[in-house]
Coordinates of C-alpha atoms (C1' of nucleotides) in Angstrom, one line a residue:
Chain Q
M1 CA -3.6 3.8 -36.9
M2 CA -6.1 4.8 -39.3
M3 CA -9.5 6.4 -38.2
I4 CA -13.0 6.9 -40.1
M5 CA -14.2 10.0 -41.1
I6 CA -17.1 10.8 -40.2
E7 CA -20.2 13.2 -41.8
V8 CA -19.6 15.8 -39.7
K9 CA -22.3 18.1 -42.2
R10 CA -24.5 15.2 -42.3
A11 CA -24.8 14.9 -38.2
S12 CA -25.0 18.7 -38.1
S13 CA -28.0 18.7 -40.1
R14 CA -29.6 15.0 -39.0
R15 CA -29.2 17.1 -35.5
R16 CA -32.0 19.5 -36.7
E17 CA -34.8 17.3 -37.9
I18 CA -34.6 15.6 -34.2
A19 CA -34.3 18.7 -32.3
H20 CA -36.0 17.6 -29.1
M21 CA -36.2 14.4 -29.6
K22 CA -35.8 11.2 -27.1
V23 CA -34.0 9.3 -28.9
S24 CA -34.2 4.6 -30.3
R25 CA -31.3 2.6 -28.2
E26 CA -30.1 2.3 -30.8
Q27 CA -29.1 5.8 -31.6
M28 CA -28.4 6.5 -28.1
V29 CA -25.3 3.5 -28.7
E30 CA -24.3 5.2 -31.4
N31 CA -24.3 8.9 -30.3
R32 CA -22.1 7.8 -27.7
R33 CA -19.6 5.6 -30.6
R34 CA -19.6 9.6 -32.0
I35 CA -19.0 11.5 -28.9
L36 CA -16.2 8.9 -28.3
E37 CA -14.9 8.9 -31.5
A38 CA -14.5 12.8 -32.3
A39 CA -13.3 12.8 -28.7
G40 CA -10.6 10.3 -29.6
R41 CA -9.5 13.1 -32.8
L42 CA -9.4 16.9 -31.3
F43 CA -7.6 14.8 -28.0
R44 CA -5.3 13.2 -30.3
A45 CA -4.7 16.5 -32.1
R46 CA -5.0 19.5 -29.3
G47 CA -4.3 18.1 -26.2
F48 CA -7.5 17.3 -23.3
E49 CA -6.9 20.9 -21.9
A50 CA -7.4 22.2 -25.7
V51 CA -10.1 20.6 -26.5
T52 CA -13.9 21.1 -24.9
V53 CA -16.5 19.3 -23.9
A54 CA -18.7 21.1 -26.1
E55 CA -16.3 20.8 -29.1
V56 CA -16.5 17.4 -28.4
M57 CA -19.8 17.3 -28.7
R58 CA -20.5 19.8 -31.9
A59 CA -17.7 17.4 -33.6
A60 CA -20.0 14.4 -32.5
G61 CA -23.6 16.5 -33.8
L62 CA -24.9 17.2 -30.4
T63 CA -24.7 20.1 -28.1
H64 CA -22.7 20.2 -24.9
G65 CA -26.1 19.6 -22.3
G66 CA -26.3 16.2 -23.2
F67 CA -22.3 15.0 -22.8
Y68 CA -24.0 14.6 -18.8
G69 CA -26.0 11.8 -19.8
H70 CA -23.0 9.9 -21.6
F71 CA -20.0 10.4 -19.1
R72 CA -20.1 11.3 -16.0
S73 CA -17.1 14.1 -16.2
K74 CA -14.2 15.0 -18.3
D75 CA -12.3 13.3 -16.4
D76 CA -14.3 10.3 -17.8
L77 CA -15.0 10.7 -20.7
I78 CA -10.9 11.1 -21.4
A79 CA -10.6 7.8 -19.5
A80 CA -12.9 6.2 -21.9
T81 CA -10.6 7.8 -25.2
L82 CA -7.8 6.4 -24.1
A83 CA -9.6 2.7 -22.9
E84 CA -10.8 2.9 -27.0
L85 CA -7.5 3.9 -28.2
V86 CA -5.3 2.0 -27.2
V87 CA -6.6 -0.8 -25.1
A88 CA -9.9 -2.2 -27.4
P89 CA -7.7 -2.1 -30.6
E90 CA -6.9 -6.1 -31.2
P91 CA -3.6 -6.0 -32.2
E92 CA -2.0 -7.4 -34.6
P93 CA 1.4 -9.4 -35.3
T94 CA 4.0 -7.3 -36.6
A95 CA 7.6 -7.2 -37.4
L96 CA 9.0 -4.4 -35.7
S97 CA 10.7 -2.8 -38.6
D98 CA 8.0 -2.4 -40.4
F99 CA 6.2 -0.7 -37.8
A100 CA 9.0 1.3 -37.5
A101 CA 8.8 2.4 -40.8
R102 CA 5.2 3.3 -40.7
Y103 CA 5.3 4.6 -37.4
L104 CA 8.8 7.1 -38.3
S105 CA 7.3 8.7 -41.2
P106 CA 6.2 12.0 -42.2
G107 CA 3.0 10.8 -43.0
H108 CA 2.2 10.2 -39.3
R109 CA 4.3 12.9 -38.2
D110 CA 2.4 14.8 -40.1
N111 CA -1.8 13.9 -39.1
P112 CA -1.5 13.5 -35.1
G113 CA -5.6 13.1 -34.8
D114 CA -5.4 9.5 -37.0
G115 CA -2.4 8.3 -35.7
C116 CA -0.4 6.9 -32.6
P117 CA -2.3 8.6 -29.2
V118 CA 0.6 7.3 -27.4
A119 CA 2.7 10.5 -28.8
A120 CA -0.2 12.5 -28.6
L121 CA -1.1 11.4 -25.2
V122 CA 1.1 10.8 -23.1
S123 CA 2.7 12.8 -21.3
E124 CA -0.4 14.5 -21.1
T125 CA -1.8 11.2 -18.8
I126 CA 0.7 11.8 -16.4
R127 CA -1.4 14.0 -14.4
Q128 CA -4.7 12.8 -15.1
A129 CA -6.8 10.7 -13.6
P130 CA -5.9 7.0 -11.7
E131 CA -8.5 5.2 -15.2
A132 CA -6.6 7.5 -17.7
R133 CA -3.3 6.0 -16.5
A134 CA -4.1 2.6 -15.9
A135 CA -5.3 2.7 -19.2
M136 CA -2.7 4.1 -21.0
T137 CA -0.7 2.1 -18.8
E138 CA -1.8 -1.1 -19.9
G139 CA -1.3 -0.9 -23.7
L140 CA 2.1 -0.2 -23.0
R141 CA 2.6 -3.4 -21.4
R142 CA 0.6 -4.7 -24.8
Q143 CA 2.2 -2.8 -27.1
I144 CA 6.1 -3.5 -25.4
A145 CA 4.6 -7.7 -25.5
R146 CA 2.9 -7.2 -29.3
L147 CA 6.6 -6.0 -30.6
A148 CA 9.1 -8.0 -28.6
D149 CA 6.5 -10.4 -31.2
G150 CA 7.2 -9.0 -33.9
A151 CA 11.4 -8.6 -33.0
D152 CA 13.8 -10.7 -34.5
A153 CA 16.0 -11.6 -31.2
V154 CA 17.6 -15.1 -30.6
D155 CA 16.0 -15.0 -27.3
P156 CA 12.8 -13.6 -25.5
K157 CA 14.9 -11.4 -22.7
A158 CA 16.4 -9.5 -25.6
A159 CA 13.5 -9.3 -28.0
R160 CA 11.6 -7.7 -25.0
Q161 CA 14.7 -5.3 -24.5
A162 CA 13.9 -4.3 -28.5
A163 CA 10.8 -4.4 -27.8
I164 CA 11.3 -1.5 -25.2
G165 CA 14.3 0.0 -26.3
S166 CA 12.9 1.1 -29.6
W167 CA 9.5 2.1 -28.9
A168 CA 10.6 4.5 -26.5
A169 CA 12.6 6.1 -29.7
M170 CA 9.4 6.4 -31.0
V171 CA 7.5 8.0 -28.9
G172 CA 10.6 9.9 -28.7
A173 CA 11.6 11.0 -32.3
V174 CA 7.6 11.2 -33.7
I175 CA 7.1 13.5 -30.2
F176 CA 10.9 15.9 -31.4
A177 CA 9.8 15.6 -34.7
R178 CA 5.9 16.7 -33.8
M179 CA 8.0 20.1 -31.3
S180 CA 10.5 21.2 -34.3
D181 CA 10.1 23.9 -36.3
D182 CA 13.1 23.5 -38.6
P183 CA 12.1 20.5 -41.0
D184 CA 15.4 19.4 -41.7
L185 CA 16.2 18.2 -38.6
S186 CA 12.8 17.1 -37.9
D187 CA 13.1 15.0 -41.6
E188 CA 16.7 13.9 -39.6
V189 CA 15.5 12.9 -36.6
L190 CA 12.7 10.4 -38.1
A191 CA 15.1 9.0 -40.7
Q192 CA 18.1 8.6 -37.7
T193 CA 15.9 6.9 -35.2
R194 CA 14.5 4.9 -37.5
A195 CA 18.2 3.0 -38.9
W196 CA 18.8 3.4 -34.9
I197 CA 16.7 1.2 -34.5
A198 CA 17.3 -1.0 -37.6
R199 CA 20.9 -1.3 -37.4
G200 CA 19.6 -3.7 -33.6
A201 CA 16.6 -4.7 -34.5
Chain G
M1 CA 19.7 19.1 -13.6
M2 CA 19.8 19.9 -10.1
M3 CA 18.3 22.8 -9.3
I4 CA 18.7 25.5 -6.6
M5 CA 16.1 25.9 -4.2
I6 CA 14.8 29.1 -3.5
E7 CA 13.9 29.8 0.3
V8 CA 10.3 30.3 0.1
K9 CA 9.3 31.3 4.1
R10 CA 12.6 34.0 3.5
A11 CA 11.2 35.1 0.5
S12 CA 7.7 35.2 1.5
S13 CA 8.5 37.3 4.9
R14 CA 10.4 39.9 2.7
R15 CA 7.9 40.4 0.6
R16 CA 5.8 41.9 3.4
E17 CA 9.0 43.9 4.6
I18 CA 9.6 45.3 1.3
A19 CA 5.4 46.3 0.6
H20 CA 4.5 48.7 -1.6
M21 CA 8.0 49.8 -2.5
K22 CA 10.5 50.5 -5.7
V23 CA 12.8 48.1 -5.8
S24 CA 16.9 48.4 -7.1
R25 CA 17.5 47.8 -10.0
E26 CA 19.0 45.1 -8.7
Q27 CA 16.6 43.8 -7.0
M28 CA 14.5 43.9 -9.1
V29 CA 16.9 41.7 -11.9
E30 CA 17.2 39.8 -8.5
N31 CA 12.8 39.5 -8.7
R32 CA 13.5 38.6 -12.8
R33 CA 15.5 35.8 -12.2
R34 CA 13.4 34.4 -9.5
I35 CA 10.8 34.5 -10.7
L36 CA 12.0 32.4 -14.2
E37 CA 13.5 30.2 -11.5
A38 CA 10.1 29.5 -10.0
A39 CA 8.3 29.1 -13.0
G40 CA 10.6 26.4 -14.2
R41 CA 10.3 24.4 -11.2
L42 CA 6.3 24.7 -11.8
F43 CA 6.4 23.8 -15.4
R44 CA 8.5 21.0 -15.4
A45 CA 6.5 19.7 -12.3
R46 CA 2.9 20.1 -13.9
G47 CA 3.2 21.5 -16.6
F48 CA 2.3 25.1 -18.2
E49 CA -1.6 25.0 -18.4
A50 CA -1.9 23.6 -15.0
V51 CA 0.6 26.4 -13.8
T52 CA -1.2 29.9 -12.9
V53 CA 0.6 33.1 -13.6
A54 CA -0.1 34.2 -9.7
E55 CA 1.3 30.8 -8.6
V56 CA 4.9 32.0 -10.0
M57 CA 4.7 34.8 -8.6
R58 CA 3.4 33.6 -5.3
A59 CA 6.1 31.4 -5.6
A60 CA 8.6 34.1 -6.6
G61 CA 7.7 36.4 -3.3
L62 CA 6.1 38.9 -5.0
T63 CA 2.0 39.3 -6.1
H64 CA 0.2 39.1 -9.2
G65 CA 0.1 41.9 -10.6
G66 CA 4.0 43.0 -10.7
F67 CA 4.2 39.9 -13.4
Y68 CA 3.3 42.4 -16.3
G69 CA 6.8 45.0 -15.9
H70 CA 8.9 41.8 -15.7
F71 CA 7.1 40.0 -19.3
R72 CA 4.6 40.8 -22.0
S73 CA 2.2 37.7 -21.0
K74 CA 2.3 34.1 -20.0
D75 CA 3.5 32.6 -23.5
D76 CA 6.1 34.2 -23.3
L77 CA 7.3 33.1 -19.8
I78 CA 7.3 29.9 -21.3
A79 CA 9.1 31.2 -23.6
A80 CA 11.9 32.9 -21.8
T81 CA 11.6 30.0 -19.1
L82 CA 12.2 28.0 -21.8
A83 CA 15.5 30.3 -23.8
E84 CA 16.9 29.8 -20.4
L85 CA 16.3 25.8 -19.4
V86 CA 17.4 24.9 -22.6
V87 CA 18.8 26.9 -24.3
A88 CA 20.9 29.1 -21.6
P89 CA 23.2 26.2 -19.6
E90 CA 26.6 25.2 -20.8
P91 CA 27.3 22.3 -22.4
E92 CA 28.9 20.2 -20.3
P93 CA 30.9 17.5 -22.5
T94 CA 29.8 13.5 -21.0
A95 CA 30.7 10.0 -22.1
L96 CA 27.0 9.1 -23.7
S97 CA 27.1 5.7 -21.3
D98 CA 26.6 8.2 -18.1
F99 CA 24.7 10.3 -19.5
A100 CA 22.2 7.8 -20.4
A101 CA 22.7 6.3 -16.1
R102 CA 22.0 9.3 -14.3
Y103 CA 19.0 10.3 -17.3
L104 CA 17.1 6.8 -16.8
S105 CA 17.4 6.4 -13.4
P106 CA 14.1 6.0 -10.8
G107 CA 15.4 9.5 -8.9
H108 CA 15.6 12.0 -12.1
R109 CA 11.6 10.1 -12.8
D110 CA 10.6 10.9 -9.8
N111 CA 11.4 14.5 -9.6
P112 CA 10.1 16.2 -12.2
G113 CA 10.6 20.3 -11.1
D114 CA 14.7 19.6 -10.5
G115 CA 14.7 17.3 -13.9
C116 CA 15.2 17.5 -17.8
P117 CA 13.3 19.9 -18.9
V118 CA 12.8 17.9 -21.8
A119 CA 11.4 15.2 -20.7
A120 CA 9.1 17.4 -18.8
L121 CA 7.5 20.1 -21.7
V122 CA 8.6 18.7 -24.9
S123 CA 5.5 17.7 -25.8
E124 CA 3.4 20.5 -24.7
T125 CA 5.9 22.4 -26.5
I126 CA 4.5 21.7 -29.7
R127 CA 1.3 23.4 -29.3
Q128 CA 3.3 26.6 -27.9
A129 CA 3.9 30.0 -29.5
P130 CA 6.5 30.0 -32.1
E131 CA 9.2 31.9 -29.8
A132 CA 8.7 28.9 -27.6
R133 CA 8.7 26.2 -30.2
A134 CA 12.7 27.4 -31.8
A135 CA 13.7 27.6 -28.0
M136 CA 12.8 24.3 -27.5
T137 CA 14.6 23.3 -31.3
E138 CA 17.7 24.5 -30.1
G139 CA 17.8 22.8 -27.2
L140 CA 17.5 19.9 -29.2
R141 CA 20.2 20.8 -31.5
R142 CA 22.4 21.6 -28.6
Q143 CA 22.1 18.8 -27.0
I144 CA 22.2 16.0 -29.7
A145 CA 25.9 17.4 -30.7
R146 CA 26.6 17.0 -27.3
L147 CA 25.9 14.0 -27.2
A148 CA 27.6 12.8 -30.5
D149 CA 30.5 14.4 -29.2
G150 CA 29.8 12.0 -26.0
A151 CA 29.2 8.4 -28.4
D152 CA 32.1 6.6 -29.1
A153 CA 31.3 5.2 -32.8
V154 CA 33.6 4.3 -35.6
D155 CA 32.6 8.0 -37.8
P156 CA 30.8 11.3 -37.1
K157 CA 27.7 9.9 -38.7
A158 CA 27.2 6.8 -36.6
A159 CA 28.2 9.0 -33.3
R160 CA 25.3 11.4 -34.5
Q161 CA 22.8 8.6 -35.6
A162 CA 23.3 7.4 -31.6
A163 CA 22.8 10.7 -30.7
I164 CA 19.3 10.8 -31.4
G165 CA 18.0 7.2 -31.8
S166 CA 19.2 7.3 -27.4
W167 CA 17.8 10.7 -26.6
A168 CA 15.0 9.9 -28.3
A169 CA 15.2 6.8 -26.5
M170 CA 16.1 8.7 -23.2
V171 CA 13.3 10.8 -23.2
G172 CA 10.4 8.3 -24.1
A173 CA 11.5 6.3 -21.3
V174 CA 11.1 8.4 -18.7
I175 CA 8.0 10.2 -20.3
F176 CA 7.0 6.6 -20.5
A177 CA 8.3 6.3 -16.8
R178 CA 6.7 9.0 -14.9
M179 CA 3.4 7.5 -17.2
S180 CA 3.1 3.9 -15.6
D181 CA 0.9 3.4 -12.8
D182 CA 2.6 0.0 -12.2
P183 CA 6.2 0.9 -10.6
D184 CA 7.9 -2.4 -11.9
L185 CA 6.9 -2.0 -15.0
S186 CA 8.4 1.9 -14.6
D187 CA 11.7 0.5 -13.4
E188 CA 12.1 -1.8 -16.3
V189 CA 11.3 0.7 -18.7
L190 CA 14.0 3.0 -17.4
A191 CA 16.9 -0.6 -16.8
Q192 CA 16.2 -2.1 -20.5
T193 CA 15.4 0.9 -22.1
R194 CA 19.4 1.4 -20.2
A195 CA 20.7 -1.7 -21.5
W196 CA 19.3 -1.2 -25.2
I197 CA 21.6 2.1 -24.9
A198 CA 24.6 0.3 -24.1
R199 CA 24.2 -2.0 -26.6
G200 CA 24.4 0.5 -29.2
A201 CA 26.6 3.3 -28.5
Chain D
dT1 C1' 17.4 67.4 -1.4
dA2 C1' 13.5 67.6 -4.2
dC3 C1' 10.8 65.2 -7.9
dG4 C1' 9.1 62.4 -11.2
dA5 C1' 9.2 58.1 -12.9
dT6 C1' 9.0 53.1 -12.0
dA7 C1' 7.6 48.7 -9.2
dC8 C1' 5.3 46.1 -7.1
dA9 C1' 0.9 45.4 -5.1
dT10 C1' -4.1 45.4 -4.6
dG11 C1' -8.5 45.1 -6.4
dA12 C1' -11.0 44.6 -10.6
dT13 C1' -12.2 42.8 -15.7
dG14 C1' -14.7 39.6 -18.8
dA15 C1' -13.8 35.4 -21.6
dT16 C1' -13.6 30.7 -21.0
dG17 C1' -15.5 26.1 -19.9
dA18 C1' -17.2 22.6 -16.9
dT19 C1' -21.3 21.3 -14.8
dC20 C1' -26.1 21.8 -13.8
dA21 C1' -31.3 23.4 -13.8
dT22 C1' -35.1 23.0 -16.9
dG23 C1' -37.7 21.8 -20.7
dT24 C1' -39.3 19.4 -24.7
dT25 C1' -40.9 15.5 -27.0
dT26 C1' -40.1 10.4 -28.0
dA27 C1' -39.4 5.7 -27.1
dG28 C1' -40.8 1.2 -25.6
dA29 C1' -43.4 -1.0 -21.5
dG30 C1' -47.6 -2.5 -19.9
Chain W
dC1 C1' -53.0 3.0 -27.0
dT2 C1' -51.0 6.2 -22.8
dC3 C1' -48.5 6.9 -20.1
dT4 C1' -43.7 7.9 -18.2
dA5 C1' -39.0 7.5 -17.8
dA6 C1' -35.3 8.7 -21.3
dA7 C1' -32.3 11.7 -24.4
dC8 C1' -31.2 16.1 -25.6
dA9 C1' -31.6 20.3 -26.6
dT10 C1' -31.2 25.7 -24.6
dG11 C1' -30.2 28.4 -21.4
dA12 C1' -28.0 29.3 -16.4
dT13 C1' -24.6 29.4 -12.9
dC14 C1' -20.2 29.7 -10.8
dA15 C1' -14.8 29.3 -10.6
dT16 C1' -10.6 30.0 -12.5
dC17 C1' -7.8 32.2 -14.9
dA18 C1' -5.0 36.3 -17.9
dT19 C1' -4.9 40.9 -18.2
dC20 C1' -5.7 45.5 -16.5
dA21 C1' -6.3 49.8 -13.8
dT22 C1' -5.1 51.8 -9.8
dG23 C1' -2.2 53.2 -5.5
dT24 C1' 1.6 53.8 -3.3
dA25 C1' 6.5 54.7 -1.6
dT26 C1' 10.6 54.3 -3.1
dC27 C1' 14.5 54.7 -6.5
dG28 C1' 17.8 57.6 -8.6
dT29 C1' 18.8 61.7 -11.0
dA30 C1' 18.7 66.6 -11.5

DNA sequence: TACGATACATGATGATGATCATGTTTAGAG
DNA sequence: CTCTAAACATGATCATCATCATGTATCGTA
């Protein structure tokens, strides 16, 4: 859930130094990583549509022209970013209630850019290209499995039900909390959802 | 949750008949209603960004030029549409479990255009103008109150907690179900969330 | 009944942003 | 050490909108 901050200043000055330069193979790999990292942060913070290709490249310390050397299209970048964010990470086992406590915290609500990509992007992913939906669907499968492992239920069926219900509630609650323009209601949604989940985990 | 279908064909031919015509006061009121109706359907089906002003007007049987006689801007239309969809309707009392059963049905999942505006649009509303967020927040308040009324809980505190937790789970589950490209997983999310809510309602 | 305001149609305008075209330079093959 | 292809920068292009400008015909007032 946390994110490595990249040094934008450094990247920016580096760009000047290496202007008009073919870059080493490892530098290119590093550049691709930066692009995905920047895209992950920007997409989560502002959504797929609102973020421009040029902006992602700038945040990665490059200019817009080089983009199509790394990705076929913006759709391609979106799919790759989702794959990176939701299917690449190794799932760590966690107790469901611990996870819910962190997930439903004001800190998470207030920092979408380095928060859960599902809460930030599921809804938009509905209308994205098949590859993007596939990545998000795979992420959903894994998250359900992970939470079912961390649920203390009597049997696997009950664990899976708790995982699905709790996960839906967590994501819904964070979306509500981010949308609300009333801070008290926002806090209440987080706290009550957490209590509601604890009651049945 | 249901919607009145407007006769697009009829509206379209009517447009031809009344080309270049100042319209009666009641016709203008009717036109505004049609615009909001069309916007409600299109926004829910495809999101705020993907729908163009011209398209809304066309669906309402008019052309793009007249739009600014009714609304100050597209943002203004968005706010007005949300107000219409989520705060205007008179809340009918419903048992929470009955409501959840309808809400978590495949029929609702498969017809966003005449389905719940919250499931379709909360997430995008986070980045909309203050008026839009205010309308959606007010809708959230009312829905929580309505569901709390319909919950059979021992005390009002428990009812409110059940309302918030269940509502977050319902919206999250419908979003998941719409996003999933795996029909089995999609169905499972709906069914399990419904069971999970029933367990604690 | 005549006229002025208005509701809408048609046709710009201007900005934005994805994608392409071209140039420069050096990494890395030979 | 040479050359060539690659990687990125700069500068188009082209489409898509939101919004504005103008014209027309009728509604509703006087």
